[in-house]
PDB file of C-alpha atoms in Angstrom:
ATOM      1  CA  UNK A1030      16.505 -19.822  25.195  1.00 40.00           C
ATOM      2  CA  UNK A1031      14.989 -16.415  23.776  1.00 43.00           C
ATOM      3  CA  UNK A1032      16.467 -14.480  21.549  1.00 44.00           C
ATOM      4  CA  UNK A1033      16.912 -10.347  22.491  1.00 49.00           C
ATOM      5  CA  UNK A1034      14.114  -8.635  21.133  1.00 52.00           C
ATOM      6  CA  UNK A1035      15.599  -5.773  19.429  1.00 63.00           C
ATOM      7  CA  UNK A1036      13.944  -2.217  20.842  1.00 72.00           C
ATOM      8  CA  UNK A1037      13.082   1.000  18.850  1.00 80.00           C
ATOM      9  CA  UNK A1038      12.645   3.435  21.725  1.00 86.00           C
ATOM     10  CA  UNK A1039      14.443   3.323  25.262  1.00 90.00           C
ATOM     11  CA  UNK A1040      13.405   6.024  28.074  1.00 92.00           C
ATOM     12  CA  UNK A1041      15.429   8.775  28.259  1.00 94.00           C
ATOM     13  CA  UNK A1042      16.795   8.728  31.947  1.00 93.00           C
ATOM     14  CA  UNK A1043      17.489   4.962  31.575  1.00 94.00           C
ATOM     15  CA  UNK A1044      19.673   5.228  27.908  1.00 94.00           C
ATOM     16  CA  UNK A1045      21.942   7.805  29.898  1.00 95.00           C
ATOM     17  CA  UNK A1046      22.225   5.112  32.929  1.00 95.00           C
ATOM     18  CA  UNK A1047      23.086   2.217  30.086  1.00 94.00           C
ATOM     19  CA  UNK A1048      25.660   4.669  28.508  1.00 94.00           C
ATOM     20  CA  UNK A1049      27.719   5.766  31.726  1.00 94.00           C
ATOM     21  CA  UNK A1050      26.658   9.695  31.523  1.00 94.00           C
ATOM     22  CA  UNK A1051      25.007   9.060  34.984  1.00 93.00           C
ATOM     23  CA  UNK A1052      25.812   6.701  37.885  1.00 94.00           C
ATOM     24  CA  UNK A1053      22.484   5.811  39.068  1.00 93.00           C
ATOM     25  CA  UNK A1054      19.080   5.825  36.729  1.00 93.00           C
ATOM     26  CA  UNK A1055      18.095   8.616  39.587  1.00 94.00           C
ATOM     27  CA  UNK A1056      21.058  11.044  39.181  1.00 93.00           C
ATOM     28  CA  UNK A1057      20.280  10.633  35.087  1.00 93.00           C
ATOM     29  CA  UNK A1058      16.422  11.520  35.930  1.00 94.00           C
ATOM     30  CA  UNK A1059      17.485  14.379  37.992  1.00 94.00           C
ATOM     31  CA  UNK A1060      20.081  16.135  35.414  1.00 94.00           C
ATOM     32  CA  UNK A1061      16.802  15.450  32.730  1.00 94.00           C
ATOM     33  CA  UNK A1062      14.479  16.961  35.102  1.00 94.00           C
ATOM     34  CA  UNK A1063      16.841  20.360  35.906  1.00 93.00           C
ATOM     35  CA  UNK A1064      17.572  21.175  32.515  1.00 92.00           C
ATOM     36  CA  UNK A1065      21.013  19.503  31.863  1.00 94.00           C
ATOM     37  CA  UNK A1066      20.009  17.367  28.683  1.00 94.00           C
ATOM     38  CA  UNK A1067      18.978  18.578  25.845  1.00 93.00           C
ATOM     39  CA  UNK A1068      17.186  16.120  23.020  1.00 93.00           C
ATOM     40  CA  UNK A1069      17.119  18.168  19.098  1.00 88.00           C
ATOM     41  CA  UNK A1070      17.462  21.330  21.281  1.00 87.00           C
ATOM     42  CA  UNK A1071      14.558  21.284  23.657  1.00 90.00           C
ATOM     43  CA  UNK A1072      14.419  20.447  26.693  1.00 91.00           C
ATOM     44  CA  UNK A1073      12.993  16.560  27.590  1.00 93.00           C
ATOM     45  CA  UNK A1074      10.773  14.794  30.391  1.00 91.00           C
ATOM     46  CA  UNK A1075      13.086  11.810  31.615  1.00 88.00           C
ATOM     47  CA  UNK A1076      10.349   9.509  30.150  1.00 90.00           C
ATOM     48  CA  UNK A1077      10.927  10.663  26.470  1.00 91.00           C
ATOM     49  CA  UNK A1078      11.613   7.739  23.984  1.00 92.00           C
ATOM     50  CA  UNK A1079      15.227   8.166  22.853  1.00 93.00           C
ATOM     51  CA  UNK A1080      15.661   6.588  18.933  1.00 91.00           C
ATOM     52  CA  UNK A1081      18.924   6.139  17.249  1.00 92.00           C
ATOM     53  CA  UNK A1082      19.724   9.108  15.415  1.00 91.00           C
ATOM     54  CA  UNK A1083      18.202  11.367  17.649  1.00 92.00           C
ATOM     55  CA  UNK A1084      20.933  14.156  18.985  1.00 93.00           C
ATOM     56  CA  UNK A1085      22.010  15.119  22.708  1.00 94.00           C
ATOM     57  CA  UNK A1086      23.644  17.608  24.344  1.00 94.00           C
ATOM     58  CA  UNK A1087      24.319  16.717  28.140  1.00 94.00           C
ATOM     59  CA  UNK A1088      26.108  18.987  31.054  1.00 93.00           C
ATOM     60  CA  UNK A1089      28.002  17.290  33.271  1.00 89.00           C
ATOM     61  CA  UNK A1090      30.105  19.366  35.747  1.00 87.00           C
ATOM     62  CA  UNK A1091      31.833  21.876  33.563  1.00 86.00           C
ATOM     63  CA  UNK A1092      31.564  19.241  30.687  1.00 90.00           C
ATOM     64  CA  UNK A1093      29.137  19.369  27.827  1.00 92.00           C
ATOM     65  CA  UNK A1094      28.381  16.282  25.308  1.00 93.00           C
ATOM     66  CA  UNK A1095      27.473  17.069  22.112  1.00 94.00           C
ATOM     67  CA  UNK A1096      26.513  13.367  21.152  1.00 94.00           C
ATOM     68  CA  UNK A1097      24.425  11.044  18.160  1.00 94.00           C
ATOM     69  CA  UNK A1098      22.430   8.342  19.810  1.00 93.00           C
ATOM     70  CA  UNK A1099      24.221   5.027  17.652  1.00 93.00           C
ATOM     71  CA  UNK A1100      22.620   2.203  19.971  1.00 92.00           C
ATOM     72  CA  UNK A1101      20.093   1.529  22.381  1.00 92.00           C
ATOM     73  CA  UNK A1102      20.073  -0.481  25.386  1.00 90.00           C
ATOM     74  CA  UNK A1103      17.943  -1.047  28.773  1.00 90.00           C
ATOM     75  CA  UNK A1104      20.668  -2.349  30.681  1.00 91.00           C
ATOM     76  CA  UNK A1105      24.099  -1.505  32.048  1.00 91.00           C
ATOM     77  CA  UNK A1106      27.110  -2.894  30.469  1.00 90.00           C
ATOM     78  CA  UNK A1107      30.834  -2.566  30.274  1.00 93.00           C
ATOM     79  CA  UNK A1108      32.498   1.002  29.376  1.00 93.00           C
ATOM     80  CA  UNK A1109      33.617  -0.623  26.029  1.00 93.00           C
ATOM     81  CA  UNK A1110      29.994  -1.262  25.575  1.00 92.00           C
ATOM     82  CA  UNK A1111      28.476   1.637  26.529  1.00 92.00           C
ATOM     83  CA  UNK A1112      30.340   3.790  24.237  1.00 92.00           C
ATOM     84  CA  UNK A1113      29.084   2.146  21.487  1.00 93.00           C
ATOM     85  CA  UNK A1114      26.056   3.233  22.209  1.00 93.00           C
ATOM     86  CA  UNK A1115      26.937   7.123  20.995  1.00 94.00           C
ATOM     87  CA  UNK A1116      29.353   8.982  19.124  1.00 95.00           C
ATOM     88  CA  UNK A1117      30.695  12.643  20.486  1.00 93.00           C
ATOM     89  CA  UNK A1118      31.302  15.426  17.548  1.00 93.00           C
ATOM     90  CA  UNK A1119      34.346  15.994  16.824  1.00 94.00           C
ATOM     91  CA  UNK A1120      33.892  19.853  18.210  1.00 94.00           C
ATOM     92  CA  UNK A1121      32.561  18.662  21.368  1.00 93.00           C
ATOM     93  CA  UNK A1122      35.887  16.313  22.047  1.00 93.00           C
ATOM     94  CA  UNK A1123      37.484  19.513  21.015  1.00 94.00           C
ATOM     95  CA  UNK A1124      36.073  21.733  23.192  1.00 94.00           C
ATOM     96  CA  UNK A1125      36.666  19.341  26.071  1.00 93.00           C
ATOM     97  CA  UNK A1126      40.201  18.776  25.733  1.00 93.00           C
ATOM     98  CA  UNK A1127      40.761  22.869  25.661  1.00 93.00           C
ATOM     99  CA  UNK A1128      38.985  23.041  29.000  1.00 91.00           C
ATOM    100  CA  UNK A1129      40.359  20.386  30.311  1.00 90.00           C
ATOM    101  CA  UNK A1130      44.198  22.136  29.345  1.00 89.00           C
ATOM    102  CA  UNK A1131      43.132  25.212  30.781  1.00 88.00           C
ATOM    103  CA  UNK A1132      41.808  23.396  34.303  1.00 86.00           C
ATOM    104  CA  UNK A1133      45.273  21.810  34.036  1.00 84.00           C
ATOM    105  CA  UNK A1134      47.521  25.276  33.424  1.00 83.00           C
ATOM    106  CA  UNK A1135      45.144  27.062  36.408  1.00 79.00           C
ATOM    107  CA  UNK A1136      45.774  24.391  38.801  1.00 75.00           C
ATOM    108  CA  UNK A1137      49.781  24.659  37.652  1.00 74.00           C
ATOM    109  CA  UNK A1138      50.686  27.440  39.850  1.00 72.00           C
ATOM    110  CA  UNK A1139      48.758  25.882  43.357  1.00 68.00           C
ATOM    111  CA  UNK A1140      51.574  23.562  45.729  1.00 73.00           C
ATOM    112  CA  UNK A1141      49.407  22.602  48.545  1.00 73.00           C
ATOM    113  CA  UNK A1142      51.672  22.863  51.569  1.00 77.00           C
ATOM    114  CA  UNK A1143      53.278  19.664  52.761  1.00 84.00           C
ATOM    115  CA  UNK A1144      52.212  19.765  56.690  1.00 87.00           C
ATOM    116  CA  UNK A1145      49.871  21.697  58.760  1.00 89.00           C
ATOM    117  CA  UNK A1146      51.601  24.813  60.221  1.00 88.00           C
ATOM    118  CA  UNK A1147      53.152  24.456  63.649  1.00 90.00           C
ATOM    119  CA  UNK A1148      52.269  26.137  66.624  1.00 92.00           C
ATOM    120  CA  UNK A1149      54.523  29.154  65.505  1.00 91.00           C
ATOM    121  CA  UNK A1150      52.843  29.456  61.743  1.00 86.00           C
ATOM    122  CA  UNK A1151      49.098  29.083  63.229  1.00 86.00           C
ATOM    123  CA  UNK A1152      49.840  32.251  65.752  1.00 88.00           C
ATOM    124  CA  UNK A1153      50.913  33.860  62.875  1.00 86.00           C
ATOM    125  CA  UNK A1154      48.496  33.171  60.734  1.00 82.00           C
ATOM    126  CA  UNK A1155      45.807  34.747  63.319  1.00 85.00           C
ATOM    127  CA  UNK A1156      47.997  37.606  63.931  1.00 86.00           C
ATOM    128  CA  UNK A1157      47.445  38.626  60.446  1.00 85.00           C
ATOM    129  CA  UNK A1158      43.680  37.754  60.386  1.00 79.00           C
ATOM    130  CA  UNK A1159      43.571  35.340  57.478  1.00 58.00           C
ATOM    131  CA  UNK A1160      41.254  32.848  59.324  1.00 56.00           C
ATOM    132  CA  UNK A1161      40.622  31.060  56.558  1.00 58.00           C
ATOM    133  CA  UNK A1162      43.717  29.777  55.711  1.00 51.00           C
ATOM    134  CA  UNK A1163      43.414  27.265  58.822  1.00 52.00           C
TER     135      UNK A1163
END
């Protein structure tokens, strides 16, 4: 039996797979490589040692992380586990939940219809030249 070696440096693209920002070790080299992460405020190759301490700021979607690297790890865990691996600002969590409200209040006013129109609705519908409500 051998005891976990404790590491000091973990690549970049593979601490965002072990932490759940990315689904695949790919996707997390790809947002690296396109400018989505951001290590101390400059922009990293995916193969950049991340050390605890060391500050993030990752774009995901409409999302953006403002996170403190608190653990390091080389392999995949459990959510639970994962999270301890960072902690978000308390204005990033902030900014997040606004955004998230206002997605919520724009999407208040959409009702999808229940049913595709009938034969009456779609002849309608093309009468008045909106094609792109089919």
């Amino acid at each position: 039996m051998t005891d976990a070696i404790p590491v000091a440096a973990v690549r970049l693209d593979v601490w965002l797979w072990a932490a759940r920002f990315y689904r695949t070790r790919s996707l997390a080299k790809q947002a690296v490589e396109t400018g989505k992460v951001d290590v101390a405020g400059q922009r990293p190759k995916s193969s950049r040692a991340v050390r605890v301490g060391e500050a993030l700021q990752i774009s995901r979607g409409d999302e953006v992380f403002d996170i403190e690297v608190r653990g390091l790890s080389e392999m995949r865990g459990p959510a639970p586990v994962a999270q301890q691996l960072y902690a978000e600002s308390e204005a990033s969590l902030a900014r997040r939940a606004e955004l998230r409200l206002q997605r919520a209040a724009a999407n208040n006013g959409y009702q999808p219809p229940e049913h595709k129109p009938d034969k009456r609705a779609r002849r309608l519908i093309r009468a008045l030249g909106d094609l792109d409500a089919l």
